[in-house]
Amino acid sequence: MAQQPGATEPPETPSTPIELSDLATLKALAQPRRQRMLQHLTLHGPATSATLARALGLNTGATSYHLRELARHGFVEETAEPEEASGHGRERWWRAVPGDRRFPPRSRQSPEMRLVMDELNHHAYAADLELFEQAQLRRDADDDPWADAFPYSRGTVRLTLPELREFFEEYIALLNRYKRPESDTPPGARTMLTRFLAFPAPAKESDLS
């Protein structure tokens, strides 16, 4: 999804952005366990409810229920059993559905929607920070050629609101330039987690006048 004034992650191939403005859909996505399950499916590929239960410390009944709810709102879908799996087609496999999903800007959110979005973002940011800290711990392994794969930038730029929207769309376009199907991905490539965060600095008196 691609985070804008709210959104999810860029798709595998560029697609038309879809705004998620239905409160029930946002509530389904904001559930912490479902966010963890979506994250696992995005990072590790298709899985069964039993696989997710073992990986996330949940019970299979709970994961099955949450998968059905995510599927009902279009976030996951059933998929064919991977060739390397040995379930002989008896289990249901699920995958995350890619897409450029965006949330309504804060100015168009109802009070109830704002509460849901605050909860969703709280859990999403915490999960991102946990993933980053885990990756930092792993990069000290001996002879890891990816130890330097942690580009980082901090900066400031003065923008109007229309310029900020344009800036964000250019960022999404850049990500989509590097999106490609598995068949076109060169050997040695790894999945890189990208996050975009921008927010206004504390206002000066001159900005308020």
mmCIF file with all atom_site columns, C-alpha atoms in Angstrom:
data_model
loop_
_atom_site.group_PDB
_atom_site.id
_atom_site.type_symbol
_atom_site.label_atom_id
_atom_site.label_alt_id
_atom_site.label_comp_id
_atom_site.label_asym_id
_atom_site.label_entity_id
_atom_site.label_seq_id
_atom_site.pdbx_PDB_ins_code
_atom_site.Cartn_x
_atom_site.Cartn_y
_atom_site.Cartn_z
_atom_site.occupancy
_atom_site.B_iso_or_equiv
_atom_site.pdbx_formal_charge
_atom_site.auth_seq_id
_atom_site.auth_comp_id
_atom_site.auth_asym_id
_atom_site.auth_atom_id
_atom_site.pdbx_PDB_model_num
ATOM 1   C CA . MET A 1 1   ? 0.000   0.000   0.000   1.00 0.00 ? 1   MET A CA 1
ATOM 2   C CA . ALA A 1 2   ? 1.130   3.527   -0.575  1.00 0.00 ? 2   ALA A CA 1
ATOM 3   C CA . GLN A 1 3   ? 0.912   5.850   2.382   1.00 0.00 ? 3   GLN A CA 1
ATOM 4   C CA . GLN A 1 4   ? -0.410  9.220   1.275   1.00 0.00 ? 4   GLN A CA 1
ATOM 5   C CA . PRO A 1 5   ? -2.741  11.381  3.306   1.00 0.00 ? 5   PRO A CA 1
ATOM 6   C CA . GLY A 1 6   ? -3.353  7.711   3.978   1.00 0.00 ? 6   GLY A CA 1
ATOM 7   C CA . ALA A 1 7   ? -2.855  4.566   1.883   1.00 0.00 ? 7   ALA A CA 1
ATOM 8   C CA . THR A 1 8   ? -1.214  1.148   1.607   1.00 0.00 ? 8   THR A CA 1
ATOM 9   C CA . GLU A 1 9   ? 1.556   -0.249  -0.627  1.00 0.00 ? 9   GLU A CA 1
ATOM 10  C CA . PRO A 1 10  ? 2.402   0.264   -4.323  1.00 0.00 ? 10  PRO A CA 1
ATOM 11  C CA . PRO A 1 11  ? 1.249   -2.630  -6.501  1.00 0.00 ? 11  PRO A CA 1
ATOM 12  C CA . GLU A 1 12  ? 3.412   -5.184  -8.293  1.00 0.00 ? 12  GLU A CA 1
ATOM 13  C CA . THR A 1 13  ? 2.519   -3.340  -11.486 1.00 0.00 ? 13  THR A CA 1
ATOM 14  C CA . PRO A 1 14  ? 1.187   0.242   -11.690 1.00 0.00 ? 14  PRO A CA 1
ATOM 15  C CA . SER A 1 15  ? -2.586  0.468   -11.268 1.00 0.00 ? 15  SER A CA 1
ATOM 16  C CA . THR A 1 16  ? -5.240  3.078   -10.702 1.00 0.00 ? 16  THR A CA 1
ATOM 17  C CA . PRO A 1 17  ? -5.324  4.237   -7.066  1.00 0.00 ? 17  PRO A CA 1
ATOM 18  C CA . ILE A 1 18  ? -8.356  3.044   -5.093  1.00 0.00 ? 18  ILE A CA 1
ATOM 19  C CA . GLU A 1 19  ? -9.604  5.113   -2.165  1.00 0.00 ? 19  GLU A CA 1
ATOM 20  C CA . LEU A 1 20  ? -10.752 3.150   0.865   1.00 0.00 ? 20  LEU A CA 1
ATOM 21  C CA . SER A 1 21  ? -13.538 5.273   2.288   1.00 0.00 ? 21  SER A CA 1
ATOM 22  C CA . ASP A 1 22  ? -15.839 2.548   3.646   1.00 0.00 ? 22  ASP A CA 1
ATOM 23  C CA . LEU A 1 23  ? -15.674 2.533   7.431   1.00 0.00 ? 23  LEU A CA 1
ATOM 24  C CA . ALA A 1 24  ? -16.254 -1.222  7.712   1.00 0.00 ? 24  ALA A CA 1
ATOM 25  C CA . THR A 1 25  ? -13.348 -1.866  5.331   1.00 0.00 ? 25  THR A CA 1
ATOM 26  C CA . LEU A 1 26  ? -11.048 0.400   7.319   1.00 0.00 ? 26  LEU A CA 1
ATOM 27  C CA . LYS A 1 27  ? -12.051 -1.293  10.567  1.00 0.00 ? 27  LYS A CA 1
ATOM 28  C CA . ALA A 1 28  ? -11.301 -4.688  9.023   1.00 0.00 ? 28  ALA A CA 1
ATOM 29  C CA . LEU A 1 29  ? -7.842  -3.497  8.019   1.00 0.00 ? 29  LEU A CA 1
ATOM 30  C CA . ALA A 1 30  ? -7.083  -1.783  11.337  1.00 0.00 ? 30  ALA A CA 1
ATOM 31  C CA . GLN A 1 31  ? -7.399  -5.011  13.364  1.00 0.00 ? 31  GLN A CA 1
ATOM 32  C CA . PRO A 1 32  ? -3.837  -5.659  14.671  1.00 0.00 ? 32  PRO A CA 1
ATOM 33  C CA . ARG A 1 33  ? -3.796  -9.400  13.947  1.00 0.00 ? 33  ARG A CA 1
ATOM 34  C CA . ARG A 1 34  ? -4.966  -8.821  10.397  1.00 0.00 ? 34  ARG A CA 1
ATOM 35  C CA . GLN A 1 35  ? -2.229  -6.260  9.865   1.00 0.00 ? 35  GLN A CA 1
ATOM 36  C CA . ARG A 1 36  ? 0.331   -8.808  11.059  1.00 0.00 ? 36  ARG A CA 1
ATOM 37  C CA . MET A 1 37  ? -1.108  -11.456 8.752   1.00 0.00 ? 37  MET A CA 1
ATOM 38  C CA . LEU A 1 38  ? -1.053  -9.094  5.763   1.00 0.00 ? 38  LEU A CA 1
ATOM 39  C CA . GLN A 1 39  ? 2.525   -8.162  6.565   1.00 0.00 ? 39  GLN A CA 1
ATOM 40  C CA . HIS A 1 40  ? 3.521   -11.838 6.677   1.00 0.00 ? 40  HIS A CA 1
ATOM 41  C CA . LEU A 1 41  ? 1.802   -12.604 3.364   1.00 0.00 ? 41  LEU A CA 1
ATOM 42  C CA . THR A 1 42  ? 3.431   -9.571  1.749   1.00 0.00 ? 42  THR A CA 1
ATOM 43  C CA . LEU A 1 43  ? 6.930   -10.439 2.961   1.00 0.00 ? 43  LEU A CA 1
ATOM 44  C CA . HIS A 1 44  ? 6.864   -14.227 2.690   1.00 0.00 ? 44  HIS A CA 1
ATOM 45  C CA . GLY A 1 45  ? 4.308   -14.960 -0.012  1.00 0.00 ? 45  GLY A CA 1
ATOM 46  C CA . PRO A 1 46  ? 1.280   -17.289 0.018   1.00 0.00 ? 46  PRO A CA 1
ATOM 47  C CA . ALA A 1 47  ? 0.475   -19.220 3.182   1.00 0.00 ? 47  ALA A CA 1
ATOM 48  C CA . THR A 1 48  ? -2.223  -21.338 4.764   1.00 0.00 ? 48  THR A CA 1
ATOM 49  C CA . SER A 1 49  ? -4.079  -20.446 7.937   1.00 0.00 ? 49  SER A CA 1
ATOM 50  C CA . ALA A 1 50  ? -2.025  -23.081 9.757   1.00 0.00 ? 50  ALA A CA 1
ATOM 51  C CA . THR A 1 51  ? 1.244   -21.573 8.477   1.00 0.00 ? 51  THR A CA 1
ATOM 52  C CA . LEU A 1 52  ? 0.185   -18.108 9.624   1.00 0.00 ? 52  LEU A CA 1
ATOM 53  C CA . ALA A 1 53  ? -0.941  -19.451 12.997  1.00 0.00 ? 53  ALA A CA 1
ATOM 54  C CA . ARG A 1 54  ? 2.472   -21.017 13.649  1.00 0.00 ? 54  ARG A CA 1
ATOM 55  C CA . ALA A 1 55  ? 4.391   -17.964 12.440  1.00 0.00 ? 55  ALA A CA 1
ATOM 56  C CA . LEU A 1 56  ? 2.368   -15.443 14.429  1.00 0.00 ? 56  LEU A CA 1
ATOM 57  C CA . GLY A 1 57  ? 1.573   -17.456 17.542  1.00 0.00 ? 57  GLY A CA 1
ATOM 58  C CA . LEU A 1 58  ? -2.174  -17.599 16.859  1.00 0.00 ? 58  LEU A CA 1
ATOM 59  C CA . ASN A 1 59  ? -4.644  -20.458 16.646  1.00 0.00 ? 59  ASN A CA 1
ATOM 60  C CA . THR A 1 60  ? -5.788  -21.756 13.283  1.00 0.00 ? 60  THR A CA 1
ATOM 61  C CA . GLY A 1 61  ? -9.422  -20.900 13.943  1.00 0.00 ? 61  GLY A CA 1
ATOM 62  C CA . ALA A 1 62  ? -8.538  -17.255 14.509  1.00 0.00 ? 62  ALA A CA 1
ATOM 63  C CA . THR A 1 63  ? -6.358  -16.998 11.418  1.00 0.00 ? 63  THR A CA 1
ATOM 64  C CA . SER A 1 64  ? -9.044  -18.654 9.274   1.00 0.00 ? 64  SER A CA 1
ATOM 65  C CA . TYR A 1 65  ? -11.611 -16.122 10.488  1.00 0.00 ? 65  TYR A CA 1
ATOM 66  C CA . HIS A 1 66  ? -9.320  -13.143 9.921   1.00 0.00 ? 66  HIS A CA 1
ATOM 67  C CA . LEU A 1 67  ? -8.373  -14.404 6.441   1.00 0.00 ? 67  LEU A CA 1
ATOM 68  C CA . ARG A 1 68  ? -12.039 -14.636 5.479   1.00 0.00 ? 68  ARG A CA 1
ATOM 69  C CA . GLU A 1 69  ? -12.614 -11.080 6.715   1.00 0.00 ? 69  GLU A CA 1
ATOM 70  C CA . LEU A 1 70  ? -9.598  -9.778  4.811   1.00 0.00 ? 70  LEU A CA 1
ATOM 71  C CA . ALA A 1 71  ? -10.798 -11.597 1.698   1.00 0.00 ? 71  ALA A CA 1
ATOM 72  C CA . ARG A 1 72  ? -14.292 -10.126 2.090   1.00 0.00 ? 72  ARG A CA 1
ATOM 73  C CA . HIS A 1 73  ? -12.794 -6.659  1.831   1.00 0.00 ? 73  HIS A CA 1
ATOM 74  C CA . GLY A 1 74  ? -10.410 -7.498  -1.011  1.00 0.00 ? 74  GLY A CA 1
ATOM 75  C CA . PHE A 1 75  ? -7.081  -7.546  0.853   1.00 0.00 ? 75  PHE A CA 1
ATOM 76  C CA . VAL A 1 76  ? -6.322  -11.253 0.374   1.00 0.00 ? 76  VAL A CA 1
ATOM 77  C CA . GLU A 1 77  ? -7.513  -13.944 -1.995  1.00 0.00 ? 77  GLU A CA 1
ATOM 78  C CA . GLU A 1 78  ? -7.210  -17.695 -2.403  1.00 0.00 ? 78  GLU A CA 1
ATOM 79  C CA . THR A 1 79  ? -4.396  -18.832 -4.652  1.00 0.00 ? 79  THR A CA 1
ATOM 80  C CA . ALA A 1 80  ? -2.977  -22.069 -6.032  1.00 0.00 ? 80  ALA A CA 1
ATOM 81  C CA . GLU A 1 81  ? -0.780  -24.174 -3.813  1.00 0.00 ? 81  GLU A CA 1
ATOM 82  C CA . PRO A 1 82  ? 2.905   -23.350 -4.479  1.00 0.00 ? 82  PRO A CA 1
ATOM 83  C CA . GLU A 1 83  ? 4.832   -26.030 -6.353  1.00 0.00 ? 83  GLU A CA 1
ATOM 84  C CA . GLU A 1 84  ? 7.315   -26.398 -3.492  1.00 0.00 ? 84  GLU A CA 1
ATOM 85  C CA . ALA A 1 85  ? 4.533   -27.101 -0.981  1.00 0.00 ? 85  ALA A CA 1
ATOM 86  C CA . SER A 1 86  ? 3.703   -30.664 -0.043  1.00 0.00 ? 86  SER A CA 1
ATOM 87  C CA . GLY A 1 87  ? 0.066   -30.332 0.996   1.00 0.00 ? 87  GLY A CA 1
ATOM 88  C CA . HIS A 1 88  ? -1.226  -32.190 -2.062  1.00 0.00 ? 88  HIS A CA 1
ATOM 89  C CA . GLY A 1 89  ? -3.848  -29.538 -2.653  1.00 0.00 ? 89  GLY A CA 1
ATOM 90  C CA . ARG A 1 90  ? -5.840  -30.236 0.522   1.00 0.00 ? 90  ARG A CA 1
ATOM 91  C CA . GLU A 1 91  ? -5.210  -26.856 2.197   1.00 0.00 ? 91  GLU A CA 1
ATOM 92  C CA . ARG A 1 92  ? -6.458  -23.415 1.227   1.00 0.00 ? 92  ARG A CA 1
ATOM 93  C CA . TRP A 1 93  ? -3.641  -21.060 0.310   1.00 0.00 ? 93  TRP A CA 1
ATOM 94  C CA . TRP A 1 94  ? -3.943  -17.291 0.553   1.00 0.00 ? 94  TRP A CA 1
ATOM 95  C CA . ARG A 1 95  ? -1.997  -14.401 -0.909  1.00 0.00 ? 95  ARG A CA 1
ATOM 96  C CA . ALA A 1 96  ? -2.026  -10.647 -0.353  1.00 0.00 ? 96  ALA A CA 1
ATOM 97  C CA . VAL A 1 97  ? -3.782  -8.784  -3.163  1.00 0.00 ? 97  VAL A CA 1
ATOM 98  C CA . PRO A 1 98  ? -1.500  -6.019  -4.467  1.00 0.00 ? 98  PRO A CA 1
ATOM 99  C CA . GLY A 1 99  ? -2.908  -2.586  -5.201  1.00 0.00 ? 99  GLY A CA 1
ATOM 100 C CA . ASP A 1 100 ? -2.441  1.163   -4.791  1.00 0.00 ? 100 ASP A CA 1
ATOM 101 C CA . ARG A 1 101 ? -4.968  1.632   -1.993  1.00 0.00 ? 101 ARG A CA 1
ATOM 102 C CA . ARG A 1 102 ? -5.315  5.066   -0.449  1.00 0.00 ? 102 ARG A CA 1
ATOM 103 C CA . PHE A 1 103 ? -7.223  6.536   2.447   1.00 0.00 ? 103 PHE A CA 1
ATOM 104 C CA . PRO A 1 104 ? -9.275  9.739   2.398   1.00 0.00 ? 104 PRO A CA 1
ATOM 105 C CA . PRO A 1 105 ? -7.322  12.822  3.518   1.00 0.00 ? 105 PRO A CA 1
ATOM 106 C CA . ARG A 1 106 ? -7.847  13.817  7.130   1.00 0.00 ? 106 ARG A CA 1
ATOM 107 C CA . SER A 1 107 ? -10.075 16.745  6.107   1.00 0.00 ? 107 SER A CA 1
ATOM 108 C CA . ARG A 1 108 ? -12.612 14.326  4.598   1.00 0.00 ? 108 ARG A CA 1
ATOM 109 C CA . GLN A 1 109 ? -12.585 11.776  7.412   1.00 0.00 ? 109 GLN A CA 1
ATOM 110 C CA . SER A 1 110 ? -15.456 11.579  9.877   1.00 0.00 ? 110 SER A CA 1
ATOM 111 C CA . PRO A 1 111 ? -14.610 11.629  13.606  1.00 0.00 ? 111 PRO A CA 1
ATOM 112 C CA . GLU A 1 112 ? -15.144 7.855   13.782  1.00 0.00 ? 112 GLU A CA 1
ATOM 113 C CA . MET A 1 113 ? -12.991 7.279   10.709  1.00 0.00 ? 113 MET A CA 1
ATOM 114 C CA . ARG A 1 114 ? -10.214 9.367   12.253  1.00 0.00 ? 114 ARG A CA 1
ATOM 115 C CA . LEU A 1 115 ? -10.194 7.115   15.321  1.00 0.00 ? 115 LEU A CA 1
ATOM 116 C CA . VAL A 1 116 ? -9.916  4.038   13.102  1.00 0.00 ? 116 VAL A CA 1
ATOM 117 C CA . MET A 1 117 ? -7.140  5.602   11.013  1.00 0.00 ? 117 MET A CA 1
ATOM 118 C CA . ASP A 1 118 ? -5.219  6.613   14.133  1.00 0.00 ? 118 ASP A CA 1
ATOM 119 C CA . GLU A 1 119 ? -5.345  3.021   15.378  1.00 0.00 ? 119 GLU A CA 1
ATOM 120 C CA . LEU A 1 120 ? -4.362  1.636   11.968  1.00 0.00 ? 120 LEU A CA 1
ATOM 121 C CA . ASN A 1 121 ? -1.399  3.997   11.648  1.00 0.00 ? 121 ASN A CA 1
ATOM 122 C CA . HIS A 1 122 ? -0.265  3.368   15.234  1.00 0.00 ? 122 HIS A CA 1
ATOM 123 C CA . HIS A 1 123 ? 0.032   -0.356  14.626  1.00 0.00 ? 123 HIS A CA 1
ATOM 124 C CA . ALA A 1 124 ? 1.526   0.077   11.151  1.00 0.00 ? 124 ALA A CA 1
ATOM 125 C CA . TYR A 1 125 ? 4.273   2.437   12.355  1.00 0.00 ? 125 TYR A CA 1
ATOM 126 C CA . ALA A 1 126 ? 5.090   0.170   15.300  1.00 0.00 ? 126 ALA A CA 1
ATOM 127 C CA . ALA A 1 127 ? 5.354   -2.847  12.979  1.00 0.00 ? 127 ALA A CA 1
ATOM 128 C CA . ASP A 1 128 ? 7.638   -0.933  10.611  1.00 0.00 ? 128 ASP A CA 1
ATOM 129 C CA . LEU A 1 129 ? 9.941   0.095   13.459  1.00 0.00 ? 129 LEU A CA 1
ATOM 130 C CA . GLU A 1 130 ? 10.094  -3.498  14.725  1.00 0.00 ? 130 GLU A CA 1
ATOM 131 C CA . LEU A 1 131 ? 11.002  -4.792  11.246  1.00 0.00 ? 131 LEU A CA 1
ATOM 132 C CA . PHE A 1 132 ? 13.726  -2.155  10.906  1.00 0.00 ? 132 PHE A CA 1
ATOM 133 C CA . GLU A 1 133 ? 15.248  -2.966  14.296  1.00 0.00 ? 133 GLU A CA 1
ATOM 134 C CA . GLN A 1 134 ? 15.233  -6.696  13.512  1.00 0.00 ? 134 GLN A CA 1
ATOM 135 C CA . ALA A 1 135 ? 16.944  -6.047  10.184  1.00 0.00 ? 135 ALA A CA 1
ATOM 136 C CA . GLN A 1 136 ? 19.628  -3.962  11.887  1.00 0.00 ? 136 GLN A CA 1
ATOM 137 C CA . LEU A 1 137 ? 20.384  -6.801  14.308  1.00 0.00 ? 137 LEU A CA 1
ATOM 138 C CA . ARG A 1 138 ? 20.728  -9.287  11.464  1.00 0.00 ? 138 ARG A CA 1
ATOM 139 C CA . ARG A 1 139 ? 23.049  -7.161  9.339   1.00 0.00 ? 139 ARG A CA 1
ATOM 140 C CA . ASP A 1 140 ? 26.060  -7.754  11.604  1.00 0.00 ? 140 ASP A CA 1
ATOM 141 C CA . ALA A 1 141 ? 26.335  -11.364 10.444  1.00 0.00 ? 141 ALA A CA 1
ATOM 142 C CA . ASP A 1 142 ? 29.790  -12.186 9.070   1.00 0.00 ? 142 ASP A CA 1
ATOM 143 C CA . ASP A 1 143 ? 30.290  -11.773 5.316   1.00 0.00 ? 143 ASP A CA 1
ATOM 144 C CA . ASP A 1 144 ? 26.803  -10.353 4.760   1.00 0.00 ? 144 ASP A CA 1
ATOM 145 C CA . PRO A 1 145 ? 26.965  -8.553  1.373   1.00 0.00 ? 145 PRO A CA 1
ATOM 146 C CA . TRP A 1 146 ? 23.723  -6.735  2.240   1.00 0.00 ? 146 TRP A CA 1
ATOM 147 C CA . ALA A 1 147 ? 25.098  -5.129  5.408   1.00 0.00 ? 147 ALA A CA 1
ATOM 148 C CA . ASP A 1 148 ? 25.290  -1.771  3.608   1.00 0.00 ? 148 ASP A CA 1
ATOM 149 C CA . ALA A 1 149 ? 21.751  -1.989  2.212   1.00 0.00 ? 149 ALA A CA 1
ATOM 150 C CA . PHE A 1 150 ? 20.339  0.580   4.645   1.00 0.00 ? 150 PHE A CA 1
ATOM 151 C CA . PRO A 1 151 ? 20.150  3.917   2.789   1.00 0.00 ? 151 PRO A CA 1
ATOM 152 C CA . TYR A 1 152 ? 18.808  6.663   5.011   1.00 0.00 ? 152 TYR A CA 1
ATOM 153 C CA . SER A 1 153 ? 17.999  10.308  4.432   1.00 0.00 ? 153 SER A CA 1
ATOM 154 C CA . ARG A 1 154 ? 16.701  13.183  6.519   1.00 0.00 ? 154 ARG A CA 1
ATOM 155 C CA . GLY A 1 155 ? 15.898  16.511  4.998   1.00 0.00 ? 155 GLY A CA 1
ATOM 156 C CA . THR A 1 156 ? 13.611  19.509  4.860   1.00 0.00 ? 156 THR A CA 1
ATOM 157 C CA . VAL A 1 157 ? 11.865  21.184  1.966   1.00 0.00 ? 157 VAL A CA 1
ATOM 158 C CA . ARG A 1 158 ? 9.382   24.068  1.849   1.00 0.00 ? 158 ARG A CA 1
ATOM 159 C CA . LEU A 1 159 ? 6.267   23.102  -0.100  1.00 0.00 ? 159 LEU A CA 1
ATOM 160 C CA . THR A 1 160 ? 2.709   24.217  -0.624  1.00 0.00 ? 160 THR A CA 1
ATOM 161 C CA . LEU A 1 161 ? -0.025  21.617  -0.193  1.00 0.00 ? 161 LEU A CA 1
ATOM 162 C CA . PRO A 1 162 ? -0.407  21.131  -3.988  1.00 0.00 ? 162 PRO A CA 1
ATOM 163 C CA . GLU A 1 163 ? 3.381   20.724  -4.290  1.00 0.00 ? 163 GLU A CA 1
ATOM 164 C CA . LEU A 1 164 ? 3.377   18.159  -1.481  1.00 0.00 ? 164 LEU A CA 1
ATOM 165 C CA . ARG A 1 165 ? 0.733   16.109  -3.301  1.00 0.00 ? 165 ARG A CA 1
ATOM 166 C CA . GLU A 1 166 ? 2.813   16.288  -6.488  1.00 0.00 ? 166 GLU A CA 1
ATOM 167 C CA . PHE A 1 167 ? 5.941   15.296  -4.546  1.00 0.00 ? 167 PHE A CA 1
ATOM 168 C CA . PHE A 1 168 ? 4.173   12.235  -3.179  1.00 0.00 ? 168 PHE A CA 1
ATOM 169 C CA . GLU A 1 169 ? 2.891   11.143  -6.591  1.00 0.00 ? 169 GLU A CA 1
ATOM 170 C CA . GLU A 1 170 ? 6.416   11.424  -8.000  1.00 0.00 ? 170 GLU A CA 1
ATOM 171 C CA . TYR A 1 171 ? 7.634   9.179   -5.183  1.00 0.00 ? 171 TYR A CA 1
ATOM 172 C CA . ILE A 1 172 ? 4.994   6.552   -6.002  1.00 0.00 ? 172 ILE A CA 1
ATOM 173 C CA . ALA A 1 173 ? 5.897   6.800   -9.699  1.00 0.00 ? 173 ALA A CA 1
ATOM 174 C CA . LEU A 1 174 ? 9.558   6.180   -8.820  1.00 0.00 ? 174 LEU A CA 1
ATOM 175 C CA . LEU A 1 175 ? 8.649   3.038   -6.865  1.00 0.00 ? 175 LEU A CA 1
ATOM 176 C CA . ASN A 1 176 ? 6.531   1.794   -9.736  1.00 0.00 ? 176 ASN A CA 1
ATOM 177 C CA . ARG A 1 177 ? 9.436   2.269   -12.151 1.00 0.00 ? 177 ARG A CA 1
ATOM 178 C CA . TYR A 1 178 ? 11.287  -0.456  -10.277 1.00 0.00 ? 178 TYR A CA 1
ATOM 179 C CA . LYS A 1 179 ? 8.306   -2.781  -9.885  1.00 0.00 ? 179 LYS A CA 1
ATOM 180 C CA . ARG A 1 180 ? 8.597   -5.883  -12.055 1.00 0.00 ? 180 ARG A CA 1
ATOM 181 C CA . PRO A 1 181 ? 7.290   -9.431  -12.141 1.00 0.00 ? 181 PRO A CA 1
ATOM 182 C CA . GLU A 1 182 ? 9.298   -12.238 -10.594 1.00 0.00 ? 182 GLU A CA 1
ATOM 183 C CA . SER A 1 183 ? 10.230  -13.522 -14.054 1.00 0.00 ? 183 SER A CA 1
ATOM 184 C CA . ASP A 1 184 ? 12.025  -10.242 -14.847 1.00 0.00 ? 184 ASP A CA 1
ATOM 185 C CA . THR A 1 185 ? 13.835  -9.939  -11.520 1.00 0.00 ? 185 THR A CA 1
ATOM 186 C CA . PRO A 1 186 ? 17.591  -10.557 -11.855 1.00 0.00 ? 186 PRO A CA 1
ATOM 187 C CA . PRO A 1 187 ? 19.373  -13.157 -9.705  1.00 0.00 ? 187 PRO A CA 1
ATOM 188 C CA . GLY A 1 188 ? 20.559  -11.843 -6.362  1.00 0.00 ? 188 GLY A CA 1
ATOM 189 C CA . ALA A 1 189 ? 17.731  -9.326  -5.956  1.00 0.00 ? 189 ALA A CA 1
ATOM 190 C CA . ARG A 1 190 ? 16.038  -9.073  -2.584  1.00 0.00 ? 190 ARG A CA 1
ATOM 191 C CA . THR A 1 191 ? 12.796  -7.527  -1.442  1.00 0.00 ? 191 THR A CA 1
ATOM 192 C CA . MET A 1 192 ? 13.449  -4.028  -0.090  1.00 0.00 ? 192 MET A CA 1
ATOM 193 C CA . LEU A 1 193 ? 10.983  -2.495  2.350   1.00 0.00 ? 193 LEU A CA 1
ATOM 194 C CA . THR A 1 194 ? 10.404  1.161   1.507   1.00 0.00 ? 194 THR A CA 1
ATOM 195 C CA . ARG A 1 195 ? 8.548   3.673   3.637   1.00 0.00 ? 195 ARG A CA 1
ATOM 196 C CA . PHE A 1 196 ? 7.729   7.325   2.974   1.00 0.00 ? 196 PHE A CA 1
ATOM 197 C CA . LEU A 1 197 ? 7.025   9.739   5.827   1.00 0.00 ? 197 LEU A CA 1
ATOM 198 C CA . ALA A 1 198 ? 6.639   13.499  5.628   1.00 0.00 ? 198 ALA A CA 1
ATOM 199 C CA . PHE A 1 199 ? 5.043   15.886  8.110   1.00 0.00 ? 199 PHE A CA 1
ATOM 200 C CA . PRO A 1 200 ? 4.979   19.660  8.768   1.00 0.00 ? 200 PRO A CA 1
ATOM 201 C CA . ALA A 1 201 ? 7.603   21.113  11.068  1.00 0.00 ? 201 ALA A CA 1
ATOM 202 C CA . PRO A 1 202 ? 6.329   23.091  14.083  1.00 0.00 ? 202 PRO A CA 1
ATOM 203 C CA . ALA A 1 203 ? 4.878   26.316  12.729  1.00 0.00 ? 203 ALA A CA 1
ATOM 204 C CA . LYS A 1 204 ? 6.785   29.584  13.162  1.00 0.00 ? 204 LYS A CA 1
ATOM 205 C CA . GLU A 1 205 ? 4.925   32.783  13.945  1.00 0.00 ? 205 GLU A CA 1
ATOM 206 C CA . SER A 1 206 ? 5.663   34.018  10.420  1.00 0.00 ? 206 SER A CA 1
ATOM 207 C CA . ASP A 1 207 ? 3.899   30.929  9.025   1.00 0.00 ? 207 ASP A CA 1
ATOM 208 C CA . LEU A 1 208 ? 0.782   31.618  11.070  1.00 0.00 ? 208 LEU A CA 1
ATOM 209 C CA . SER A 1 209 ? 0.425   35.271  10.157  1.00 0.00 ? 209 SER A CA 1
#
